[in-house]
PDB file of C-alpha atoms in Angstrom:
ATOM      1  CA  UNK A  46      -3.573   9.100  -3.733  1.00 44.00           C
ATOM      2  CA  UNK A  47      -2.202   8.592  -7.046  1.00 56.00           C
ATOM      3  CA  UNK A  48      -4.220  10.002 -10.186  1.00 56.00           C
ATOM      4  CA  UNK A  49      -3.919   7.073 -12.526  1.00 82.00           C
ATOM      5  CA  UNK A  50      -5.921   5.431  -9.781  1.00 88.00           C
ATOM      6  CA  UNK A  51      -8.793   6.722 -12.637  1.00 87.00           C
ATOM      7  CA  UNK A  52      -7.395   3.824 -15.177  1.00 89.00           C
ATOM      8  CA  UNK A  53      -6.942   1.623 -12.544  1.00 95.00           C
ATOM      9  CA  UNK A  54      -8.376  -1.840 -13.487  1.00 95.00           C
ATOM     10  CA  UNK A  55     -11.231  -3.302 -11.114  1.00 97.00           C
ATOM     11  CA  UNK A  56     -11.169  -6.665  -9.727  1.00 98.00           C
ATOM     12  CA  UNK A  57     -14.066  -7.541  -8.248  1.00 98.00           C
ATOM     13  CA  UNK A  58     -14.030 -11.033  -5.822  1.00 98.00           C
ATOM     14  CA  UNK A  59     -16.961 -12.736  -4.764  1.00 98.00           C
ATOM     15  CA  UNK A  60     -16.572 -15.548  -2.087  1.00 97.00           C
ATOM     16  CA  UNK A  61     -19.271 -17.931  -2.570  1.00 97.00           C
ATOM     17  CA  UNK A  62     -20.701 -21.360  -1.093  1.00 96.00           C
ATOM     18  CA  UNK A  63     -24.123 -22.250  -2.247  1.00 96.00           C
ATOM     19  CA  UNK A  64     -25.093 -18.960  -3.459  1.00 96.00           C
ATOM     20  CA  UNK A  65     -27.196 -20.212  -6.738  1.00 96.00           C
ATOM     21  CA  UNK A  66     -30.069 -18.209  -5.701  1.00 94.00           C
ATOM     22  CA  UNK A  67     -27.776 -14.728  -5.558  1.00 95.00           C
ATOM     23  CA  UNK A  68     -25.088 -15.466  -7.520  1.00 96.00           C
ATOM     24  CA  UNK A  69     -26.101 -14.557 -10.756  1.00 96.00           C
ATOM     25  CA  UNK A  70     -28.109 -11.354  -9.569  1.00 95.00           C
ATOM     26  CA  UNK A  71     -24.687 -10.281  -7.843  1.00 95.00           C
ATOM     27  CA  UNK A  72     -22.916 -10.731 -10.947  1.00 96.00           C
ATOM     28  CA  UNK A  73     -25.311  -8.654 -12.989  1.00 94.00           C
ATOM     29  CA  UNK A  74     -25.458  -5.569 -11.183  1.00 93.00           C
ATOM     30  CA  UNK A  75     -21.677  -5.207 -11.800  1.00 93.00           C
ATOM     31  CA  UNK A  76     -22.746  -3.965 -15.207  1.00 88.00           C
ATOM     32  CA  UNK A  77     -22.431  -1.843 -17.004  1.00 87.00           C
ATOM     33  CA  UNK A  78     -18.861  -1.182 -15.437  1.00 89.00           C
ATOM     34  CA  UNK A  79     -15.897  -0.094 -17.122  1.00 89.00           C
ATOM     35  CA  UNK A  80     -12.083  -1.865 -16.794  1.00 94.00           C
ATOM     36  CA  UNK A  81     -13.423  -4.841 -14.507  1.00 96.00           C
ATOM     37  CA  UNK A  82     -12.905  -8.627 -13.593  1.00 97.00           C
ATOM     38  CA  UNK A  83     -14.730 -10.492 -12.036  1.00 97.00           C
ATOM     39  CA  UNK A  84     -13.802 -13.707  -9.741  1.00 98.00           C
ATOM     40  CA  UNK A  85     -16.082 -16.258  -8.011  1.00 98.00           C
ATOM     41  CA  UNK A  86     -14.199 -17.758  -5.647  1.00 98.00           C
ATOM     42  CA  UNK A  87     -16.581 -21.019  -4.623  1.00 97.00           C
ATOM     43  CA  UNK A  88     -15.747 -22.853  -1.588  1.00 96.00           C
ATOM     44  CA  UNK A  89     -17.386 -25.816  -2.454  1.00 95.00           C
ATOM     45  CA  UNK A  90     -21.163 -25.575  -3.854  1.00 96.00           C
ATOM     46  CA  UNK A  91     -23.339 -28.493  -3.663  1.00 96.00           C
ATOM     47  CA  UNK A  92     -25.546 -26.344  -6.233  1.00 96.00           C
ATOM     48  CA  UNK A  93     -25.284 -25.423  -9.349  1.00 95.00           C
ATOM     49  CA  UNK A  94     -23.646 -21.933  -8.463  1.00 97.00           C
ATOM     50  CA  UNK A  95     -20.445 -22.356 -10.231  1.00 97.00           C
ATOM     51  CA  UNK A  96     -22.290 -23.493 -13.405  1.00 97.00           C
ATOM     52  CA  UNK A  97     -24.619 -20.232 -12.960  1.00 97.00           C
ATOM     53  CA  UNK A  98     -21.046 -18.248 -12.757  1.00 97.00           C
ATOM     54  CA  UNK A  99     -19.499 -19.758 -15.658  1.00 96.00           C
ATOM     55  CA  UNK A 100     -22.761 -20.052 -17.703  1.00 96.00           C
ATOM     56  CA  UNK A 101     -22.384 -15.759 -17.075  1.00 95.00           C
ATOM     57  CA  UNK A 102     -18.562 -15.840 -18.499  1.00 93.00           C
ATOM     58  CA  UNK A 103     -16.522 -14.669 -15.300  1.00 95.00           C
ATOM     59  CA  UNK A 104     -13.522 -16.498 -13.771  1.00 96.00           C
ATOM     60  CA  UNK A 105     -14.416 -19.123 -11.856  1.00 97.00           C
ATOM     61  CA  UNK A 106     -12.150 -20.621  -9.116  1.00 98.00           C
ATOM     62  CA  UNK A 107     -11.942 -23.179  -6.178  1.00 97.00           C
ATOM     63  CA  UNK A 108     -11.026 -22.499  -2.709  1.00 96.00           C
ATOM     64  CA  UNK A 109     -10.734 -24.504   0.368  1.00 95.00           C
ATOM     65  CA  UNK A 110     -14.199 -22.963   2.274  1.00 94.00           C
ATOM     66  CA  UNK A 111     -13.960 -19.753   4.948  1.00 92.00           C
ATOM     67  CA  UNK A 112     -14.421 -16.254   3.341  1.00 94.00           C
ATOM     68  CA  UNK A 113     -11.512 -15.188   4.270  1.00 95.00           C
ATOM     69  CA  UNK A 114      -9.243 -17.733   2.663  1.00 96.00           C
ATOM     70  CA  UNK A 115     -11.717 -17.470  -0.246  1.00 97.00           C
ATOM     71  CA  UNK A 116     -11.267 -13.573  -0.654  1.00 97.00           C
ATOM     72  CA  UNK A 117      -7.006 -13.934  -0.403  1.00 97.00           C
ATOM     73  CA  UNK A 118      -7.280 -16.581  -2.924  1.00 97.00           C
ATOM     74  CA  UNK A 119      -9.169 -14.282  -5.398  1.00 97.00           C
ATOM     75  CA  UNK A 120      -6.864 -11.684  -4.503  1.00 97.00           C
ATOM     76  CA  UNK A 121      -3.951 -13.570  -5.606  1.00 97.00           C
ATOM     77  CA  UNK A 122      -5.406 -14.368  -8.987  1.00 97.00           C
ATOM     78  CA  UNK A 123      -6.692 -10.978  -9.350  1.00 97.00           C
ATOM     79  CA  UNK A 124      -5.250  -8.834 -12.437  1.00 96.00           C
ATOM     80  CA  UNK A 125      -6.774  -6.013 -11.008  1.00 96.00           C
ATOM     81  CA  UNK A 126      -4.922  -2.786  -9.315  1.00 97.00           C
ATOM     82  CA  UNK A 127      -8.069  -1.803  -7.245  1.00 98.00           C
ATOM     83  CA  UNK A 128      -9.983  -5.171  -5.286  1.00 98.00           C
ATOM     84  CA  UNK A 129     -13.449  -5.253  -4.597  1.00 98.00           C
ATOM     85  CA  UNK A 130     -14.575  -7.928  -2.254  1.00 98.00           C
ATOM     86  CA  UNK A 131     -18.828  -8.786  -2.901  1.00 97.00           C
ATOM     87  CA  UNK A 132     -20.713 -10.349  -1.004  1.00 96.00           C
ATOM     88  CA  UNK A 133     -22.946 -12.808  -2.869  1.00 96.00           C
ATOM     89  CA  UNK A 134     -26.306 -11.475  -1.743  1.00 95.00           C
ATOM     90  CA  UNK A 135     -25.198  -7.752  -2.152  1.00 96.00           C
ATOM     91  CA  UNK A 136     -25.758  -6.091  -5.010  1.00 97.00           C
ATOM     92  CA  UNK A 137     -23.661  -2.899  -6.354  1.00 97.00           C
ATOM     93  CA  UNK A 138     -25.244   0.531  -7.128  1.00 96.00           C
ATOM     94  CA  UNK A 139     -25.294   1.304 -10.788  1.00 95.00           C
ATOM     95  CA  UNK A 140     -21.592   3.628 -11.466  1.00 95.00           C
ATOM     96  CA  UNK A 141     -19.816   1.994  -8.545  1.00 97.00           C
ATOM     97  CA  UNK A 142     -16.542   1.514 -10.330  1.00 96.00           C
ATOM     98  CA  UNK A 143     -16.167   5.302 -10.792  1.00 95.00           C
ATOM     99  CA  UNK A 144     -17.558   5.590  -7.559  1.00 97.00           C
ATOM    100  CA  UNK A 145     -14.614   3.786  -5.955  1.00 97.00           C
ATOM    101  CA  UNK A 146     -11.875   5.288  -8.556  1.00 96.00           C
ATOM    102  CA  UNK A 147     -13.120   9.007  -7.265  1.00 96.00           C
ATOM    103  CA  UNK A 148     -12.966   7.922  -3.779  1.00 96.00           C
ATOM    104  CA  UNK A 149      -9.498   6.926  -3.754  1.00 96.00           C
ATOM    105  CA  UNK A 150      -7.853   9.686  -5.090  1.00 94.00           C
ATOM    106  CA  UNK A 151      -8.908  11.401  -1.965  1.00 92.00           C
ATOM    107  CA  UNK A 152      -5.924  12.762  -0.154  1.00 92.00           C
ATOM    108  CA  UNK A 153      -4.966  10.059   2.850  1.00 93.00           C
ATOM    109  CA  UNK A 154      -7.829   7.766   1.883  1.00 95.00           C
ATOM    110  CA  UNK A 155      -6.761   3.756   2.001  1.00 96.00           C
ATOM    111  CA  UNK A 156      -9.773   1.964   1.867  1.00 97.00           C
ATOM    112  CA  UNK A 157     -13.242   2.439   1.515  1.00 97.00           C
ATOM    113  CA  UNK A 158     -16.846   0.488   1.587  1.00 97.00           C
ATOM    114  CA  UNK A 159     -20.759   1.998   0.595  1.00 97.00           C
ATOM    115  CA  UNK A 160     -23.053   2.845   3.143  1.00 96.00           C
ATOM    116  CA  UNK A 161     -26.102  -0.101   3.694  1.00 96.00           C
ATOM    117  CA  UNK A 162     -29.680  -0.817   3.051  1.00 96.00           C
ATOM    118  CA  UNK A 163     -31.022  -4.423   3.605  1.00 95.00           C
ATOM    119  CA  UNK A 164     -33.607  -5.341   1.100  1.00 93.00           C
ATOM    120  CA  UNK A 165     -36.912  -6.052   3.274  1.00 92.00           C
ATOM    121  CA  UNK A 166     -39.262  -3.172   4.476  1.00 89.00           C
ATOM    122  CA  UNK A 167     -39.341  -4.133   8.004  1.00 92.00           C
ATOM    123  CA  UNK A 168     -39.333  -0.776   9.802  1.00 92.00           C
ATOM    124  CA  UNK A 169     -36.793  -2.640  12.666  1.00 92.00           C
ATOM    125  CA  UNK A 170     -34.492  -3.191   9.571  1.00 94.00           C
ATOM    126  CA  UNK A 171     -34.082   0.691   9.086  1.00 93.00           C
ATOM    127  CA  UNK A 172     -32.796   1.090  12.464  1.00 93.00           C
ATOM    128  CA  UNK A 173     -30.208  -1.367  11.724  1.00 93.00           C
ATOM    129  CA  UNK A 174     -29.151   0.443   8.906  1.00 94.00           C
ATOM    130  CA  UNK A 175     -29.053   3.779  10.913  1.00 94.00           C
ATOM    131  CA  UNK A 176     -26.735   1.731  12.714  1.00 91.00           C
ATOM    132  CA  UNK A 177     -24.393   0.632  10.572  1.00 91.00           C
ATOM    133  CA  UNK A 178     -24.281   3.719   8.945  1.00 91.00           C
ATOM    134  CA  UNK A 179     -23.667   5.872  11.925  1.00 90.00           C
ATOM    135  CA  UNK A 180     -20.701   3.453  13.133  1.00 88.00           C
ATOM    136  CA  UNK A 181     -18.905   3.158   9.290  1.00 90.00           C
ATOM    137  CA  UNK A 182     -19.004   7.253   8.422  1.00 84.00           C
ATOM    138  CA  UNK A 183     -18.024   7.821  12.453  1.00 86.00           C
ATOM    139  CA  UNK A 184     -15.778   4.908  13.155  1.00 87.00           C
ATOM    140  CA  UNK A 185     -14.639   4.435   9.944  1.00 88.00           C
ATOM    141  CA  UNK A 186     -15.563   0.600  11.001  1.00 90.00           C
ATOM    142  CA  UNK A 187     -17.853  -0.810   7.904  1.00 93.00           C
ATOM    143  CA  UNK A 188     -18.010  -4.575   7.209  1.00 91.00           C
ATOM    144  CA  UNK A 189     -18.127  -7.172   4.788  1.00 91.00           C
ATOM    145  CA  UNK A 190     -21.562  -6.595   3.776  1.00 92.00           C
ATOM    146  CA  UNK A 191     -20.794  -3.212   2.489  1.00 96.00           C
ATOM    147  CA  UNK A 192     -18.588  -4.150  -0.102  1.00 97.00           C
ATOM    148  CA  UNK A 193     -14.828  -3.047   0.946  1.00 97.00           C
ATOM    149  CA  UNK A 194     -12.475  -2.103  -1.416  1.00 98.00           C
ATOM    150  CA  UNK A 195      -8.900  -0.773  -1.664  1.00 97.00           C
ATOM    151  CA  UNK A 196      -5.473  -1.418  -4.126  1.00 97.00           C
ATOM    152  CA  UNK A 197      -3.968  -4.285  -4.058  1.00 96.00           C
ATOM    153  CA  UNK A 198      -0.753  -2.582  -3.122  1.00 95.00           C
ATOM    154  CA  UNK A 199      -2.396  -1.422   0.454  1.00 96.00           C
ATOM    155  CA  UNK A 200      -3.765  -4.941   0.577  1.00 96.00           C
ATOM    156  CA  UNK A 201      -0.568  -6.870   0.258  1.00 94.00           C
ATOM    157  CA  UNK A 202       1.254  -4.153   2.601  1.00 93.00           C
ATOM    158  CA  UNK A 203      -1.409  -4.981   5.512  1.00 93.00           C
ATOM    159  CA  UNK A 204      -0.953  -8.599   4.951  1.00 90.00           C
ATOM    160  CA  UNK A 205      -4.664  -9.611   3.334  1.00 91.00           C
ATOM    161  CA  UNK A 206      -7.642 -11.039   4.962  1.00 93.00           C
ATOM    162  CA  UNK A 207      -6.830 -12.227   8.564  1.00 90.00           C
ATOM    163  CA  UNK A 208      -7.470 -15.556   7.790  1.00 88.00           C
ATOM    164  CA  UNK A 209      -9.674 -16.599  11.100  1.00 86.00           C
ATOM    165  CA  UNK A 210     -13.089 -18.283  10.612  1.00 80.00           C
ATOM    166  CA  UNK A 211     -15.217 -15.553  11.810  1.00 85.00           C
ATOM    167  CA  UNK A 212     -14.298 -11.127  12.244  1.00 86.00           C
ATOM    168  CA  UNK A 213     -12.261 -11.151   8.871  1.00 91.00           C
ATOM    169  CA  UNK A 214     -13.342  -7.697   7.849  1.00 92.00           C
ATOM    170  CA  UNK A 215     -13.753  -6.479  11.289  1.00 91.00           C
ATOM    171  CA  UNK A 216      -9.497  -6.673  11.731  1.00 91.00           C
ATOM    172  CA  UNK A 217      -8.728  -5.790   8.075  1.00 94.00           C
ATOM    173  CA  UNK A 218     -10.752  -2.138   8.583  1.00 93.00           C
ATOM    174  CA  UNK A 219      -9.036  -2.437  12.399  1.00 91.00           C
ATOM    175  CA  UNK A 220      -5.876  -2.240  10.360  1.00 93.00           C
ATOM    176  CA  UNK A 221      -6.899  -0.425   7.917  1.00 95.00           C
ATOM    177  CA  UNK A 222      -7.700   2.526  10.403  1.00 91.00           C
ATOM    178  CA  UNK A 223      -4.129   2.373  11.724  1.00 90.00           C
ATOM    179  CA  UNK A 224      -2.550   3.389   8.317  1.00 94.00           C
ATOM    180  CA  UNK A 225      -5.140   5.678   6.857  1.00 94.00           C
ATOM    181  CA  UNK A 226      -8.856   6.939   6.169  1.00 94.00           C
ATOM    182  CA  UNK A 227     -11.879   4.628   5.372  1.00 96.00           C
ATOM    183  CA  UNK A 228     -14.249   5.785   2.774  1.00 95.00           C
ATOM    184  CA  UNK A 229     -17.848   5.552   2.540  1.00 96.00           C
ATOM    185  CA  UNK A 230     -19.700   5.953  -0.117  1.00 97.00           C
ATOM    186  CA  UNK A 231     -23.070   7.596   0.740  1.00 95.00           C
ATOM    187  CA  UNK A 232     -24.843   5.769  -2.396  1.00 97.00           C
ATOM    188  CA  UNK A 233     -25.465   2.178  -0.514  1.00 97.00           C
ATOM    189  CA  UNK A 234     -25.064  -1.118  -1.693  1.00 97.00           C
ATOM    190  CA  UNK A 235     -28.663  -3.323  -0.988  1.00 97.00           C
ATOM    191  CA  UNK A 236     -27.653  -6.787   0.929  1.00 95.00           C
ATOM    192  CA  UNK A 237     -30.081  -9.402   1.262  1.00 93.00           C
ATOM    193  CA  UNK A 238     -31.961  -9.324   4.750  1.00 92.00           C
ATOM    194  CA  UNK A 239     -31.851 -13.064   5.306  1.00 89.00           C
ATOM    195  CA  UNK A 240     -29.595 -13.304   8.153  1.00 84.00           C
ATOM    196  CA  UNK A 241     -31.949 -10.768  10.031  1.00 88.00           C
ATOM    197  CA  UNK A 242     -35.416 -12.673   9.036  1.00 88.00           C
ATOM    198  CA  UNK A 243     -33.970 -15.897  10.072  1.00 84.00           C
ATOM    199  CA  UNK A 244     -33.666 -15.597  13.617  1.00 81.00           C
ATOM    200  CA  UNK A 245     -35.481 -11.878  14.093  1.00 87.00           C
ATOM    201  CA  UNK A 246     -34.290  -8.601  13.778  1.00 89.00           C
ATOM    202  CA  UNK A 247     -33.597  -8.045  17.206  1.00 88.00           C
ATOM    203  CA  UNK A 248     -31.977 -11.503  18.403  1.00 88.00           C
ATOM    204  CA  UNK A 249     -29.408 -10.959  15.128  1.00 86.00           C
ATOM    205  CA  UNK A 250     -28.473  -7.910  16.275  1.00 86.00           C
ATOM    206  CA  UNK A 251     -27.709  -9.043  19.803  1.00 88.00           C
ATOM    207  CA  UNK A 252     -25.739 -11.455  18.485  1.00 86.00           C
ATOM    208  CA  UNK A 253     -23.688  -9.566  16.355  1.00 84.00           C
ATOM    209  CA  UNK A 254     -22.718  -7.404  18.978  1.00 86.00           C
ATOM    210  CA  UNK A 255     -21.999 -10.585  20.941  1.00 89.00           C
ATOM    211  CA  UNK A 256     -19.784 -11.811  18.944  1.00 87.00           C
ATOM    212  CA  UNK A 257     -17.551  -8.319  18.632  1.00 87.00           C
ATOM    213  CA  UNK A 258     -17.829  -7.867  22.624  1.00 89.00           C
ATOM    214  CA  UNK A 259     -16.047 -11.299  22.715  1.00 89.00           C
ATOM    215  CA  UNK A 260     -13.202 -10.976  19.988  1.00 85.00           C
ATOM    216  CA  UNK A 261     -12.551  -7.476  21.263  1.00 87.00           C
ATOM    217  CA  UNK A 262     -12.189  -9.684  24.926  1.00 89.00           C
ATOM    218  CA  UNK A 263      -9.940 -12.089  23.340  1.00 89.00           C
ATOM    219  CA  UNK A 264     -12.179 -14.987  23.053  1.00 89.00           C
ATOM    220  CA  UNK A 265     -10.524 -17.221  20.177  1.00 87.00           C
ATOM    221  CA  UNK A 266     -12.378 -16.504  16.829  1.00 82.00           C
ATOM    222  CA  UNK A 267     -13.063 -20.510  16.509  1.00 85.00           C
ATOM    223  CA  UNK A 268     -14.641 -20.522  19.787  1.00 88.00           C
ATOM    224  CA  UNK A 269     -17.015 -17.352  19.026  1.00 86.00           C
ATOM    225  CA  UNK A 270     -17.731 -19.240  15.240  1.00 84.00           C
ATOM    226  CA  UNK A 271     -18.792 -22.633  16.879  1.00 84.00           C
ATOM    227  CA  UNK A 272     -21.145 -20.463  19.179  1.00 82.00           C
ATOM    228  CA  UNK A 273     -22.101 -18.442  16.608  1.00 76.00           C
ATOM    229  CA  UNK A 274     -22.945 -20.787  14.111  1.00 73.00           C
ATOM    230  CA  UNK A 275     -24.995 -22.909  16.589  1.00 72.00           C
ATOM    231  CA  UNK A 276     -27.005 -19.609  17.845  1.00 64.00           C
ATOM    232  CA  UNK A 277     -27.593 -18.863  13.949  1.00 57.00           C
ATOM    233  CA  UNK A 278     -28.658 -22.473  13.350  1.00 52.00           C
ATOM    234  CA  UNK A 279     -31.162 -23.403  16.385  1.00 56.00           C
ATOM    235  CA  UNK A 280     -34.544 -23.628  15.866  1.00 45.00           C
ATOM    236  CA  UNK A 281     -36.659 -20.732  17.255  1.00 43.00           C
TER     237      UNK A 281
END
């Protein structure tokens, strides 16, 4: 990887739909930082999340909704030669941005994401994060959740964010891994553990893997989201 990388400017997108409660804590744990931007890209809030964003003085733009059209449309406005994609209910460990800037200028390195811990003290929860962990530094396979980043230029030259409505990150890294190595970052990023409380640790996590066991068998990502989204929703 190139040196300069170290003077590389930061953009950092954040793909948000009613996020009011996160948004602004997201935000702040990007400082202090050095040679950043920072982009909410709202898909259409009902709340006042794009007032919280502006009221914090970072660029604020509109998107038709889906995170993955949401992250290529920050990407595009992005000034940046590094991207960060955030999660709005993950927040960044204090001296990320050299963080990423050391990690690639390592020799053969493309891309690169932090390793986990989800912000509840269930003691299921640190299983999960064994988990993860063991299956990003092994596989070289980490999600959205772990805040990915890599230049723009490797970006543009794998064609952005797959733009289907659910497994974005899962077949950026997929192509990610066929061009070069995948980072992680043993300080972690801390994501919210809401999508684990809602329907139980264990249920969540059987549907995660689910819903990979069924892209990987070529089950149309619109199918798997309509499923998905009605497990995620039912009542318990």
């Amino acid at each position: 990887m190139n040196q300069n990388i170290v003077s590389y400017r930061l953009s950092i997108i954040i793909p948000a739909i009613n996020e009011a409660v996160n948004i602004k804590e997201a935000i702040t744990t990007t400082q202090p930082s050095t040679n950043i931007e920072i982009i909410v890209v709202d898909g259409g809030s009902k709340d006042n999340t794009v007032e919280i964003a502006q009221s914090l003085g970072v660029k604020v733009i509109s998107s038709f909704p889906g995170r993955a059209v949401q992250m290529n449309v920050g990407a595009v406005a992005a000034s940046g030669e590094i991207l960060l994609f955030l999660h709005a209910d993950t927040r960044l460990p204090t001296g990320f941005d050299d963080m990423i800037r050391t990690a690639l200028q390592q020799p053969g390195t493309v891309a690169g994401a932090f390793k986990l811990r989800i912000d509840a003290s269930l003691f299921s929860l640190r299983w999960v994060e064994w988990g993860v962990n063991v299956r990003s530094h092994f596989y070289q396979m980490p999600y959205g959740d772990q805040a990915i980043f890599l230049t723009k230029e490797v970006f543009q030259q794998i064609g952005c964010f797959p733009e289907l409505p659910i497994m974005e990150d899962f077949e950026l890294m997929r192509r990610l891994k066929g061009i070069g190595r995948i980072v992680i970052i043993p300080t972690p990023v801390v994501t919210s553990a809401r999508r684990w409380l809602q329907k139980g640790v264990l249920k969540t996590t059987l549907l995660n893997q689910l819903v990979i066991t069924a892209y990987l068998l070529g089950i149309s990502p619109e199918r798997i989201r309509r499923w998905y989204r009605r497990e995620k929703f039912k009542k318990g």
